[in-house]
Coordinates of C-alpha atoms in Angstrom, one line a residue:
X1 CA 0.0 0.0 0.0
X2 CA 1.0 3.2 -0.9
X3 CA 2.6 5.5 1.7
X4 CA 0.8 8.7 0.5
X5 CA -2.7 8.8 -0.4
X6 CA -2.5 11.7 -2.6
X7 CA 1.2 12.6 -4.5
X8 CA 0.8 15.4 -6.6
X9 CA 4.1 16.0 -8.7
X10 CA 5.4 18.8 -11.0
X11 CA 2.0 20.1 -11.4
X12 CA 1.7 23.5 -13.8
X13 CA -1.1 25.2 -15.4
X14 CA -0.8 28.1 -17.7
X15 CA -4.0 30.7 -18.7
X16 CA -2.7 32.7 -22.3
X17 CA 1.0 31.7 -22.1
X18 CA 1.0 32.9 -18.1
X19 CA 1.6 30.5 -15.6
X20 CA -0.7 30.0 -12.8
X21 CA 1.3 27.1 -11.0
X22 CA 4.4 26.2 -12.2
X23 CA 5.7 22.8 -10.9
X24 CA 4.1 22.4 -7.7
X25 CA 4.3 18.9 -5.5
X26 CA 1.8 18.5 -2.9
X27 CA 1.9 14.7 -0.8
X28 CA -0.9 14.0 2.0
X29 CA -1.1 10.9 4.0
X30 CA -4.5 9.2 5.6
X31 CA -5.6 10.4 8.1
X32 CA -3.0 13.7 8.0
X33 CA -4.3 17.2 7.6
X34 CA -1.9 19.4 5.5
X35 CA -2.2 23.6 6.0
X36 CA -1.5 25.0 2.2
X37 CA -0.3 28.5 2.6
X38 CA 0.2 31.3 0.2
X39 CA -1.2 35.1 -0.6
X40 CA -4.3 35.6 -2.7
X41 CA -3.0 34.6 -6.1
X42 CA 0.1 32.4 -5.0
X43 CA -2.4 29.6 -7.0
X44 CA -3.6 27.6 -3.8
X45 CA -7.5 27.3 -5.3
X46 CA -5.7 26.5 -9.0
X47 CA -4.0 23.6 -7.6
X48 CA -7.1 22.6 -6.3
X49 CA -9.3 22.8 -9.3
X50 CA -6.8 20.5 -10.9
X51 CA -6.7 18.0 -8.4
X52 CA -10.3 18.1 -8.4
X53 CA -10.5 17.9 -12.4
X54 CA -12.2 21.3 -12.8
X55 CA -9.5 21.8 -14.9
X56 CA -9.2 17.9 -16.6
X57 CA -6.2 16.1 -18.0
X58 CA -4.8 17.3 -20.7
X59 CA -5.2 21.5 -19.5
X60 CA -2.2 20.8 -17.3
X61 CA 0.9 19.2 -16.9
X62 CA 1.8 16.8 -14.1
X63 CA 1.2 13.5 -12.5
X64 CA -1.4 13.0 -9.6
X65 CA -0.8 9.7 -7.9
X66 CA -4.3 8.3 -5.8
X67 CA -3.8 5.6 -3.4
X68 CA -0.6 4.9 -5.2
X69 CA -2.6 4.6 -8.6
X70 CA -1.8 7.4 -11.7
X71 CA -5.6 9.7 -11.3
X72 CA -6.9 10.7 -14.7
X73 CA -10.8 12.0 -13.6
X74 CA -12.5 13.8 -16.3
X75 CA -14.4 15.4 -14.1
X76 CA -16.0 16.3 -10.6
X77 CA -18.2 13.3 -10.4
X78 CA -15.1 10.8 -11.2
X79 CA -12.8 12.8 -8.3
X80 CA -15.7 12.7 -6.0
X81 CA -16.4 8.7 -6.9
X82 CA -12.7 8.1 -6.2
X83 CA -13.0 10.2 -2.8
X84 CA -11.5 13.6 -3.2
X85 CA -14.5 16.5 -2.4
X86 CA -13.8 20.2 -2.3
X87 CA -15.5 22.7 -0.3
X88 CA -15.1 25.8 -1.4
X89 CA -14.7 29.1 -0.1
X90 CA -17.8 30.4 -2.4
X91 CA -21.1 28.1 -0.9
X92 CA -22.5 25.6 -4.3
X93 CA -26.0 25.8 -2.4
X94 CA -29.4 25.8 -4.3
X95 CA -30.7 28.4 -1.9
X96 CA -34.9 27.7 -2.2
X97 CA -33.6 23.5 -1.5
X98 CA -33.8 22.0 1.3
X99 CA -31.3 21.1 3.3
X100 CA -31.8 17.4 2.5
X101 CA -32.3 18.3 -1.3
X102 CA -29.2 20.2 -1.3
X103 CA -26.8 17.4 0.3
X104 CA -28.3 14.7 -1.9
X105 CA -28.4 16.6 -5.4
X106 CA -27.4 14.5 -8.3
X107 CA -27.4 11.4 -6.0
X108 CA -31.0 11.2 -4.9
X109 CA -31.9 8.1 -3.4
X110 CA -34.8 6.8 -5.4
X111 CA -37.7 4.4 -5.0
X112 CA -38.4 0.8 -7.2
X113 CA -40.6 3.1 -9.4
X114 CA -37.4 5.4 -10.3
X115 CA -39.2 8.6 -7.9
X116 CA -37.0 10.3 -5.1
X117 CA -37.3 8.5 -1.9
X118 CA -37.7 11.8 0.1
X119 CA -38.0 9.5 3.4
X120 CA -34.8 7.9 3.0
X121 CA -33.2 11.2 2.0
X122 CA -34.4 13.2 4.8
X123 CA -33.8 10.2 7.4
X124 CA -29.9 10.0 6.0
X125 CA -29.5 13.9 6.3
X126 CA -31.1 13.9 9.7
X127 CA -28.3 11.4 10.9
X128 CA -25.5 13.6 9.1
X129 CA -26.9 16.6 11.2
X130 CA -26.2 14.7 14.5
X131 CA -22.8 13.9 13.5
X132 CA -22.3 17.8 12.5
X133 CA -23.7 18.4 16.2
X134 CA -26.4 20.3 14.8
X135 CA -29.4 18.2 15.5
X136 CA -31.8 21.6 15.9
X137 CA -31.5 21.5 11.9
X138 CA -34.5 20.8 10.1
X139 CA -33.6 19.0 7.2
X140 CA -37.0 19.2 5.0
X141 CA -36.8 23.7 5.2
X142 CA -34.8 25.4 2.6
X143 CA -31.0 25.6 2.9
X144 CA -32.0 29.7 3.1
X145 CA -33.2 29.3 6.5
X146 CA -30.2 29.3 7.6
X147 CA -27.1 31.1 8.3
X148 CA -23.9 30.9 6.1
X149 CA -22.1 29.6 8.8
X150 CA -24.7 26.5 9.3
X151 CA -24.5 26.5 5.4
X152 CA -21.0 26.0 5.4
X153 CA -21.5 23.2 7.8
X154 CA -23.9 21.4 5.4
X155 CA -21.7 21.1 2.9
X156 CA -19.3 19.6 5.1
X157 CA -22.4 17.3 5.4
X158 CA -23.1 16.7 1.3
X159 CA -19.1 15.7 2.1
X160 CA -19.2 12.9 4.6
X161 CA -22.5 11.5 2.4
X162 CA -20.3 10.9 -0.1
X163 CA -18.1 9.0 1.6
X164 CA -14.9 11.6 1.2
X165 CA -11.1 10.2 1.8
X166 CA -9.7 13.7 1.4
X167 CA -11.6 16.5 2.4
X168 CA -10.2 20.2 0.6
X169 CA -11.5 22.9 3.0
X170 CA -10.9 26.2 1.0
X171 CA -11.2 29.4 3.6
X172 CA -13.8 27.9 5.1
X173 CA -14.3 30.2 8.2
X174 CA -14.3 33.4 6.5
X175 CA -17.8 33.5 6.9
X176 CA -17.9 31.6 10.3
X177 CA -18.7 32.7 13.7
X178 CA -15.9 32.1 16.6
X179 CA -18.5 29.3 18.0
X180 CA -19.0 27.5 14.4
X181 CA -15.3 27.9 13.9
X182 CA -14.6 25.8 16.9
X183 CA -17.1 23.5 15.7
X184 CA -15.5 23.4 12.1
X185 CA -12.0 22.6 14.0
X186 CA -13.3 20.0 16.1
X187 CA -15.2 18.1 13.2
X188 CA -11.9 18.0 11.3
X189 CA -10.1 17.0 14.0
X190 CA -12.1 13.8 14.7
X191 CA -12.1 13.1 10.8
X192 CA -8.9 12.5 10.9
X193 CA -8.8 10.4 14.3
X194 CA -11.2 8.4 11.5
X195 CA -8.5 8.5 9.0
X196 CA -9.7 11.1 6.6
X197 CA -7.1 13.3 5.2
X198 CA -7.6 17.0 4.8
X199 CA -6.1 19.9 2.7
X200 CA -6.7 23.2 5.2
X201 CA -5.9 26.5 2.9
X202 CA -6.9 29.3 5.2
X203 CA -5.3 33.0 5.5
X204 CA -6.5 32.7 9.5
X205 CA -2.9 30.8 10.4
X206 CA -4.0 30.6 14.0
X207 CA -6.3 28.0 12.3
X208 CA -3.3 26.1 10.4
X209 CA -1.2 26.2 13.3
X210 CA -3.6 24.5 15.6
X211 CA -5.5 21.7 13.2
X212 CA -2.3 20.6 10.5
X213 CA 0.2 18.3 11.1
X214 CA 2.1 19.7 7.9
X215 CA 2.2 22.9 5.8
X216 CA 3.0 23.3 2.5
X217 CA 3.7 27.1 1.6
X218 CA 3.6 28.2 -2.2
X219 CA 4.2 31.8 -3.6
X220 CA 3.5 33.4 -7.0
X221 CA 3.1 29.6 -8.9
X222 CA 5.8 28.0 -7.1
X223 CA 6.5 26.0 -3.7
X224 CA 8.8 27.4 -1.4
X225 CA 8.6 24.7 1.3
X226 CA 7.2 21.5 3.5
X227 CA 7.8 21.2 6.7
X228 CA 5.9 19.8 10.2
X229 CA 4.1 22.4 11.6
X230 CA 5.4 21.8 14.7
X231 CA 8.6 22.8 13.5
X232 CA 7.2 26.1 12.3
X233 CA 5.3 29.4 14.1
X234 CA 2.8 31.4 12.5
X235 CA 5.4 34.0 11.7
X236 CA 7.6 31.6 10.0
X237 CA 4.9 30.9 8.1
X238 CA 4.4 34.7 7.0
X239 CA 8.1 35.0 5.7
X240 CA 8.1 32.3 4.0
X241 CA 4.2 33.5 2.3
X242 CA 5.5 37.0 1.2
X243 CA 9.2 36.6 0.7
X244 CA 10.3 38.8 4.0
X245 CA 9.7 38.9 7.8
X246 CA 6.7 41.1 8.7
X247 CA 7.5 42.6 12.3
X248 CA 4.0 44.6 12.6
X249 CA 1.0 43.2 11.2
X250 CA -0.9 46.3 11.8
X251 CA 1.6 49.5 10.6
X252 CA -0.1 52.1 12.3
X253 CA 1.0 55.8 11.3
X254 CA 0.5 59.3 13.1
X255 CA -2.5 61.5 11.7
X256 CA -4.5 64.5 12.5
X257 CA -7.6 64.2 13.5
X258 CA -9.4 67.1 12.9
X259 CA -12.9 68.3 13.1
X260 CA -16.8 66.2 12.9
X261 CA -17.4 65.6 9.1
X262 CA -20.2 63.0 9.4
X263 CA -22.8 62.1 12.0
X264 CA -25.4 59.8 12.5
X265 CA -28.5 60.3 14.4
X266 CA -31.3 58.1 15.4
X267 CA -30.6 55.4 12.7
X268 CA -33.6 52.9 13.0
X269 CA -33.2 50.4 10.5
X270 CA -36.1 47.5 10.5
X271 CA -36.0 43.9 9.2
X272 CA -37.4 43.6 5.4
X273 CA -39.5 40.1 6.3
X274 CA -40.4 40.8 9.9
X275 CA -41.8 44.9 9.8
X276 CA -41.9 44.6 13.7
X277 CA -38.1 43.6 14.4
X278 CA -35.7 46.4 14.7
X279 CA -32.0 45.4 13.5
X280 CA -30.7 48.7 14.2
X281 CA -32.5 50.5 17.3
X282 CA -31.6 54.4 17.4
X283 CA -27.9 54.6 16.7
X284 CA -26.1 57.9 17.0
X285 CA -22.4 58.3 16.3
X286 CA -20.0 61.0 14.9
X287 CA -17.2 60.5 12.6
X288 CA -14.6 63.1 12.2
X289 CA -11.9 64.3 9.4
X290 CA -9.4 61.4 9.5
X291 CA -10.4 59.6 11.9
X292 CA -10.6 55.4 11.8
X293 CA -13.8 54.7 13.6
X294 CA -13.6 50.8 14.2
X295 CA -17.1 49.2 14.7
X296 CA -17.1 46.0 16.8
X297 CA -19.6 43.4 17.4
X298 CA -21.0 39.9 17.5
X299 CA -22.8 38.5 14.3
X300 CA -26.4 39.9 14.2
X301 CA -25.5 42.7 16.3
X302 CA -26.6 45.4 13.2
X303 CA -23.6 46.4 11.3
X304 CA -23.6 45.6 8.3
X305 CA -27.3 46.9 8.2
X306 CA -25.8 50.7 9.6
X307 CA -23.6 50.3 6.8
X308 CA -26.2 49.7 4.6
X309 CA -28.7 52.7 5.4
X310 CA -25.8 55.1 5.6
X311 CA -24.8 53.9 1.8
X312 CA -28.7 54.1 1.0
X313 CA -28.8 50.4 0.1
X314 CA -30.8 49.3 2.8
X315 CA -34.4 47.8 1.0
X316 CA -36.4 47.3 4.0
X317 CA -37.9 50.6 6.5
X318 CA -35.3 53.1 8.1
X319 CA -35.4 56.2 9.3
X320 CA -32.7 58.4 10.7
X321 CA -30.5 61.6 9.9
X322 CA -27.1 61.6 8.0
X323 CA -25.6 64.6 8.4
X324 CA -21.8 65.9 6.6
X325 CA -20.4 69.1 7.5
X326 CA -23.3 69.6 10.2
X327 CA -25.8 69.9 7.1
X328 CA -28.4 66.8 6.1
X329 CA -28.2 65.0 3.1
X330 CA -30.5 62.7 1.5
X331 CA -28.5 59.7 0.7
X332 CA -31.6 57.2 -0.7
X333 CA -29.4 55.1 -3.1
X334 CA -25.6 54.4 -3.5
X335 CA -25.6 56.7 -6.4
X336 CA -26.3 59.4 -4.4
X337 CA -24.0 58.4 -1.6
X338 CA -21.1 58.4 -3.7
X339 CA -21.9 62.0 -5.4
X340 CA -22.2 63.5 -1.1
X341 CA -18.4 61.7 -1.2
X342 CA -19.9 58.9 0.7
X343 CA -18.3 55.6 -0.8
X344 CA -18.4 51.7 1.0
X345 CA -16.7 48.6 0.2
X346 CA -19.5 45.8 0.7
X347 CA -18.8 42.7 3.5
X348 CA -20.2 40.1 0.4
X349 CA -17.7 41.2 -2.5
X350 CA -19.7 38.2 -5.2
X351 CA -23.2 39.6 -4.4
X352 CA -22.7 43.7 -3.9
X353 CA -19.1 44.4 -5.1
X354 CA -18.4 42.7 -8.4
X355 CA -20.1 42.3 -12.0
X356 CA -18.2 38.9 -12.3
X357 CA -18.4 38.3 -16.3
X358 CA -17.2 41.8 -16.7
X359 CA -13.1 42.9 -16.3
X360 CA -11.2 43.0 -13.6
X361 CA -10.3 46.9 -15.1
X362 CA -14.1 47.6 -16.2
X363 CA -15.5 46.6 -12.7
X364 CA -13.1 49.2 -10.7
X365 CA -14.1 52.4 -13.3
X366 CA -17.5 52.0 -12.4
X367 CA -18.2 54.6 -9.9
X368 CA -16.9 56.5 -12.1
X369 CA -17.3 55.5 -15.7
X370 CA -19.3 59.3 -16.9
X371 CA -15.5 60.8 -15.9
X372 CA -14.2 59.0 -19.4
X373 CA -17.8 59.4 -21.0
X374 CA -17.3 62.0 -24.1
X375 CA -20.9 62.6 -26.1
X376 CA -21.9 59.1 -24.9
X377 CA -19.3 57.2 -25.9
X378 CA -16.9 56.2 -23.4
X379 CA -12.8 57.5 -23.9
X380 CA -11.2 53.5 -23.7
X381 CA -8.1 55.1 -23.9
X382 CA -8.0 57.4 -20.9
X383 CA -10.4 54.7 -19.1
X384 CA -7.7 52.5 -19.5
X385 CA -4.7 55.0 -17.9
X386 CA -6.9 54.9 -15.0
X387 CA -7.4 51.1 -14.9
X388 CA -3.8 50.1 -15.1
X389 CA -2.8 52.7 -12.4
X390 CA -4.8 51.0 -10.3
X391 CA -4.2 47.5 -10.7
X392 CA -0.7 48.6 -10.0
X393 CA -1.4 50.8 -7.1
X394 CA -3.4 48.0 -5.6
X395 CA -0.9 45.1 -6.5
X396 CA -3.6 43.7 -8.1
X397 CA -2.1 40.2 -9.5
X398 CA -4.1 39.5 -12.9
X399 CA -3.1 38.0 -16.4
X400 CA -4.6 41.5 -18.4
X401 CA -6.7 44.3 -17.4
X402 CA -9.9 43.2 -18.9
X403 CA -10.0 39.6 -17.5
X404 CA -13.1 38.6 -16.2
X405 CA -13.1 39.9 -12.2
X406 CA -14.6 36.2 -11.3
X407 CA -11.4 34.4 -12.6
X408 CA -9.4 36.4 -10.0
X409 CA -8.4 35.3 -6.0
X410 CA -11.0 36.2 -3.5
X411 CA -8.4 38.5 -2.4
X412 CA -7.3 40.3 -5.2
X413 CA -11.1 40.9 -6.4
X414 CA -11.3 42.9 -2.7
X415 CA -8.5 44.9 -3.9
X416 CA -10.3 45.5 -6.8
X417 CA -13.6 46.7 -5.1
X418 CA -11.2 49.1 -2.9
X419 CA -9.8 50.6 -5.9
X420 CA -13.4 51.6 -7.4
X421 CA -14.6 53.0 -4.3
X422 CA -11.0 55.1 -3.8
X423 CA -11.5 56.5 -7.3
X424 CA -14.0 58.5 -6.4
X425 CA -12.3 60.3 -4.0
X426 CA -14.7 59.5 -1.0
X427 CA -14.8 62.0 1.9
X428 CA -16.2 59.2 4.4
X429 CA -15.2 55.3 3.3
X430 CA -17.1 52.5 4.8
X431 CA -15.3 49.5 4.9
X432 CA -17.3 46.5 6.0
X433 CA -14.8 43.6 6.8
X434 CA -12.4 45.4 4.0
X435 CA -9.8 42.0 4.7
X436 CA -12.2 38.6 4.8
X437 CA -10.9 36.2 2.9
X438 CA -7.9 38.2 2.4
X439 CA -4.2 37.0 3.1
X440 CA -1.8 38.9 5.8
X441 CA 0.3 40.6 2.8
X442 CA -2.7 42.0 1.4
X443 CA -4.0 42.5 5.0
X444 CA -0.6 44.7 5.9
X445 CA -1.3 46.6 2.3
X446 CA -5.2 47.4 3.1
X447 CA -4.1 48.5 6.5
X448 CA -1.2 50.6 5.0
X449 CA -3.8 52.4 2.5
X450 CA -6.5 52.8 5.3
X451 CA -3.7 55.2 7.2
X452 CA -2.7 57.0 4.4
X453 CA -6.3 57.8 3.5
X454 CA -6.7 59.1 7.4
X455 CA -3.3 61.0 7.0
X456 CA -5.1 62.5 3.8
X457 CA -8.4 63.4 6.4
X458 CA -11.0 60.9 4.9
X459 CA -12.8 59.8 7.8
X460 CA -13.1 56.0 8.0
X461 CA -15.8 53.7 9.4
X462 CA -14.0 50.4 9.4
X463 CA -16.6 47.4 10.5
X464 CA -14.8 44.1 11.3
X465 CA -15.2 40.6 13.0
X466 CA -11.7 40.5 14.0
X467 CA -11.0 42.1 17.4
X468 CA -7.3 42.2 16.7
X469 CA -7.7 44.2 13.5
X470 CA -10.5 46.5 15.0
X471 CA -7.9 47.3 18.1
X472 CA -4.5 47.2 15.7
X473 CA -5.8 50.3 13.8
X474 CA -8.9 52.2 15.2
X475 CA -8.3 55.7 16.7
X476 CA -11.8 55.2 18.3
X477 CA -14.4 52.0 18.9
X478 CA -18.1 51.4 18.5
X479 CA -19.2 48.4 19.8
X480 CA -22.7 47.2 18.8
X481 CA -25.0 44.8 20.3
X482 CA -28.3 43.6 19.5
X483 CA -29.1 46.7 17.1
X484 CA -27.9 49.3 19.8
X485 CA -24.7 51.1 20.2
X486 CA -23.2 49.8 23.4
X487 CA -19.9 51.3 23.7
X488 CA -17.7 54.0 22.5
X489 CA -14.4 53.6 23.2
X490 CA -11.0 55.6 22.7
X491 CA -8.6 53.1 21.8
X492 CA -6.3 53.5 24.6
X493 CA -5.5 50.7 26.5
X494 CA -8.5 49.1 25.0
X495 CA -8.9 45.0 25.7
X496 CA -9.9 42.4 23.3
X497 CA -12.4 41.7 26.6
X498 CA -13.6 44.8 27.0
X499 CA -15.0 44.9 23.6
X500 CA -16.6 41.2 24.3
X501 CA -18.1 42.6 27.5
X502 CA -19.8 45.7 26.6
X503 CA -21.2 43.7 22.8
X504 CA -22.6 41.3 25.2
X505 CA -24.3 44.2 27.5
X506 CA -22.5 43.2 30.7
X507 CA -20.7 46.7 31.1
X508 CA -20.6 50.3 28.9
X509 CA -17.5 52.7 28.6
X510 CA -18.4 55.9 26.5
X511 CA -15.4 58.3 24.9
X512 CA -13.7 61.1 26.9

């Protein structure tokens, strides 16, 4: 028997003459769980579209050993029939499903008369809920019911129904609470006490660390090394991701703070499908020139729905004042947001940030696309100048300008949806989790560009899950809970606790 279940040797894969891999080995044993490492673009999810023959034999060169056996699947189905299932970091759910429907699709269990045995489905789906520890799920409601973490959680289920031997987790807790990560952690752990073997790529290297026994690290295409993680620290692991030691995750930089540009008052914002639930229950706050206002909070504690009525994209009721320069101004769509000098970068990048069929360099101009309109046609030329400043600016690692923005990292898509909301030269940024699913060089470059933007007195609301982040670069806090403002806090001295303390209501601490 083969020492290795999976050997994958001298694997490259090129997209127009650029290579996207180039001779990459990868070796996991049963019942190991190997940590692949590497910035957004370094062509982790590449390598595993090829082992998982979304790109098939013959679109790349190589050798992929299985059980000790040359694999040659033409497709998903035959790398899923051989064992090998991918979970990726985007959810494949057929949202108006049910949970059942969705874990079983394409292998419904039928009936002697060829009809879907619905019984037998749901029964099987019920058990894989009690071995997720999630036996509250009903499995016969649609997979919309429930939250993206517990979505996440039922694919690891449509996983373990088909029997997986290596399970590929691709970022799958960037969506995740803290209590569904641990969950996540533990499940993998006991799958491989059962001799499963897992490929962990994650950006969260706390993660790595604690569930993989080995990590492979590649950068730009090629590996750089192997080696027991318990030979290695997560800062090891950085230098050998981007090429040099990283001291200070968080670069933090001296800037004025000047006068109150923006204010808030009495935000009410109300749920869309329940008219009597309040998600956002009169919140007031100020904002002033330059200032990096972090916003802090468990999930469901109203954030993202602030953001969304202060961007005028919220669809459901909402009233309250937004005020710039002590003034009001209607702000009743994003359009209009953008023209005050309002500008946000969305927490769901696929649903509110991109046009995915469209160019990576077409997708940033577009808050701004009338500024190269001449007589209705649009000046390519001078659209263009703009386009490739940015994608350099940004570090934005694509084959050409106009590739479709879909074919790109999760990170370097963010970068992109940064760059169209810098170019129109916002006076106020909202930044809604501006680094999930992000890796820590592009994290250190975001944070670098967020404090050059304060030095430059744009006043920045910065809303993140990640109490480190929140604490390494806010000059002030907000902590939210249950749809009301709980705290506001001068970052000085401030504890990762008590943030967690006043979002759970236990004590409040308002600004000098």
């Amino acid at each position: 028997m083969a020492d290795y279940l999976l050997e994958m040797r001298g694997i490259t894969k090129e997209f127009s003459g650029v290579k996207a891999i180039d001779g990459i080995d990868l070796k996991v044993r049963p019942g190991e769980c190997v940590g692949l490492c590497g910035e957004n673009g370094a062509g982790k999810s590449t390598l595993m579209k090829v082992l998982s023959a979304v790109y098939p034999p013959g679109s790349w060169t190589g050798t992929i050993l299985w059980e000790g056996a040359e694999l040659k699947a033409r497709n998903i189905r035959e790398t899923e029939e051989a064992g090998i299932v991918i979970i990726h970091q985007e959810l494949m759910m057929v949202p108006h499903l049910s949970v059942a429907e969705n874990i079983f699709l394409g292998s419904e269990p039928t009936t002697f008369g060829g009809l879907i045995d619905y019984d037998a489905m749901n029964a099987r789906a019920a058990e894989l809920m009690i071995q997720l520890k999630m036996p509250d799920i009903n499995v016969a409601l649609p997979v919309m019911a429930y939250s993206g973490g517990k979505q996440q959680l039922i694919e690891i289920a449509k996983a373990l129904n088909k029997n997986a031997k290596l399970l590929i987790l691709d970022e799958p807790t960037s969506a995740l609470t803290s209590s569904e990560t641990r969950t996540l952690l533990d499940l993998v752990a006991e799958f491989k006490a059962r001799g499963m073997a897992c490929v962990y790529i994650s950006h969260k290297l706390d993660e790595v660390a604690e569930i993989a026994d080995t990590v492979t690290v590649i950068r730009d295409g090629t590996h750089v090394a192997t080696h027991p993680m318990a030979e290695l620290t997560t800062d090891k692991i950085i230098t050998m991701m981007v090429g040099r030691e990283m001291k200070n995750l968080f670069p933090r930089e001296d800037h004025d703070i000047g006068e109150v540009i923006f204010e808030a008052r009495n935000v009410t914002v109300w749920d869309t499908t329940n008219t009597e639930r309040k998600l956002v229950d009169d919140v007031s706050f100020t904002l002033r020139r330059g200032e990096i206002l972090g916003v802090a909070g468990l999930v469901g504690a109203g954030r993202t729905e602030l953001a969304s009525h202060l961007f005028g994209c919220w669809r459901g009721e909402h009233t309250g004042a937004i005020l710039l320069d002590g003034k009001e101004v209607r702000v009743h769509s994003p359009l209009q947001a953008v023209r005050q000098g309002i500008c946000m970068v969305p927490e769901d990048r696929k649903r509110h940030g991109i046009v995915p069929l469209m160019g990576v360099g077409h997708n940033i101009t577009l808050s701004v696309l009338r500024n190269y309109t001449r007589f209705g046609l649009i000046d390519a030329e001078d659209e263009m100048a703009v386009i490739r400043n940015e994608i350099d600016r940004m570090r934005i690692k694509t084959a050409q300008p106009l590739l479709p923005i879909a074919s790109l990292s999760g990170g370097n898509q963010q970068k992109a949806v940064v760059a169209k909301m810098l170019l129109p030269g916002p006076r106020v940024l909202i930044l809604d989790e501006p680094t999930r699913g992000v890796d820590v060089g592009a994290k250190y470059e975001i944070y670098k560009l967020i404090f050059e933007l304060a030095k430059q007195g744009v006043a920045v609301l910065m809303i993140s899950s990640e109490l480190p982040e929140v604490l390494g670069i806010s000059d002030r806090v907000l902590v939210m809970g249950e749809g009301r403002l709980r705290g506001d806090f001068p970052n000085t001295g401030l504890s990762q606790e008590q943030i967690l303390a006043a979002a759970l209501g236990k004590q409040t601490r308002d600004a000098a």
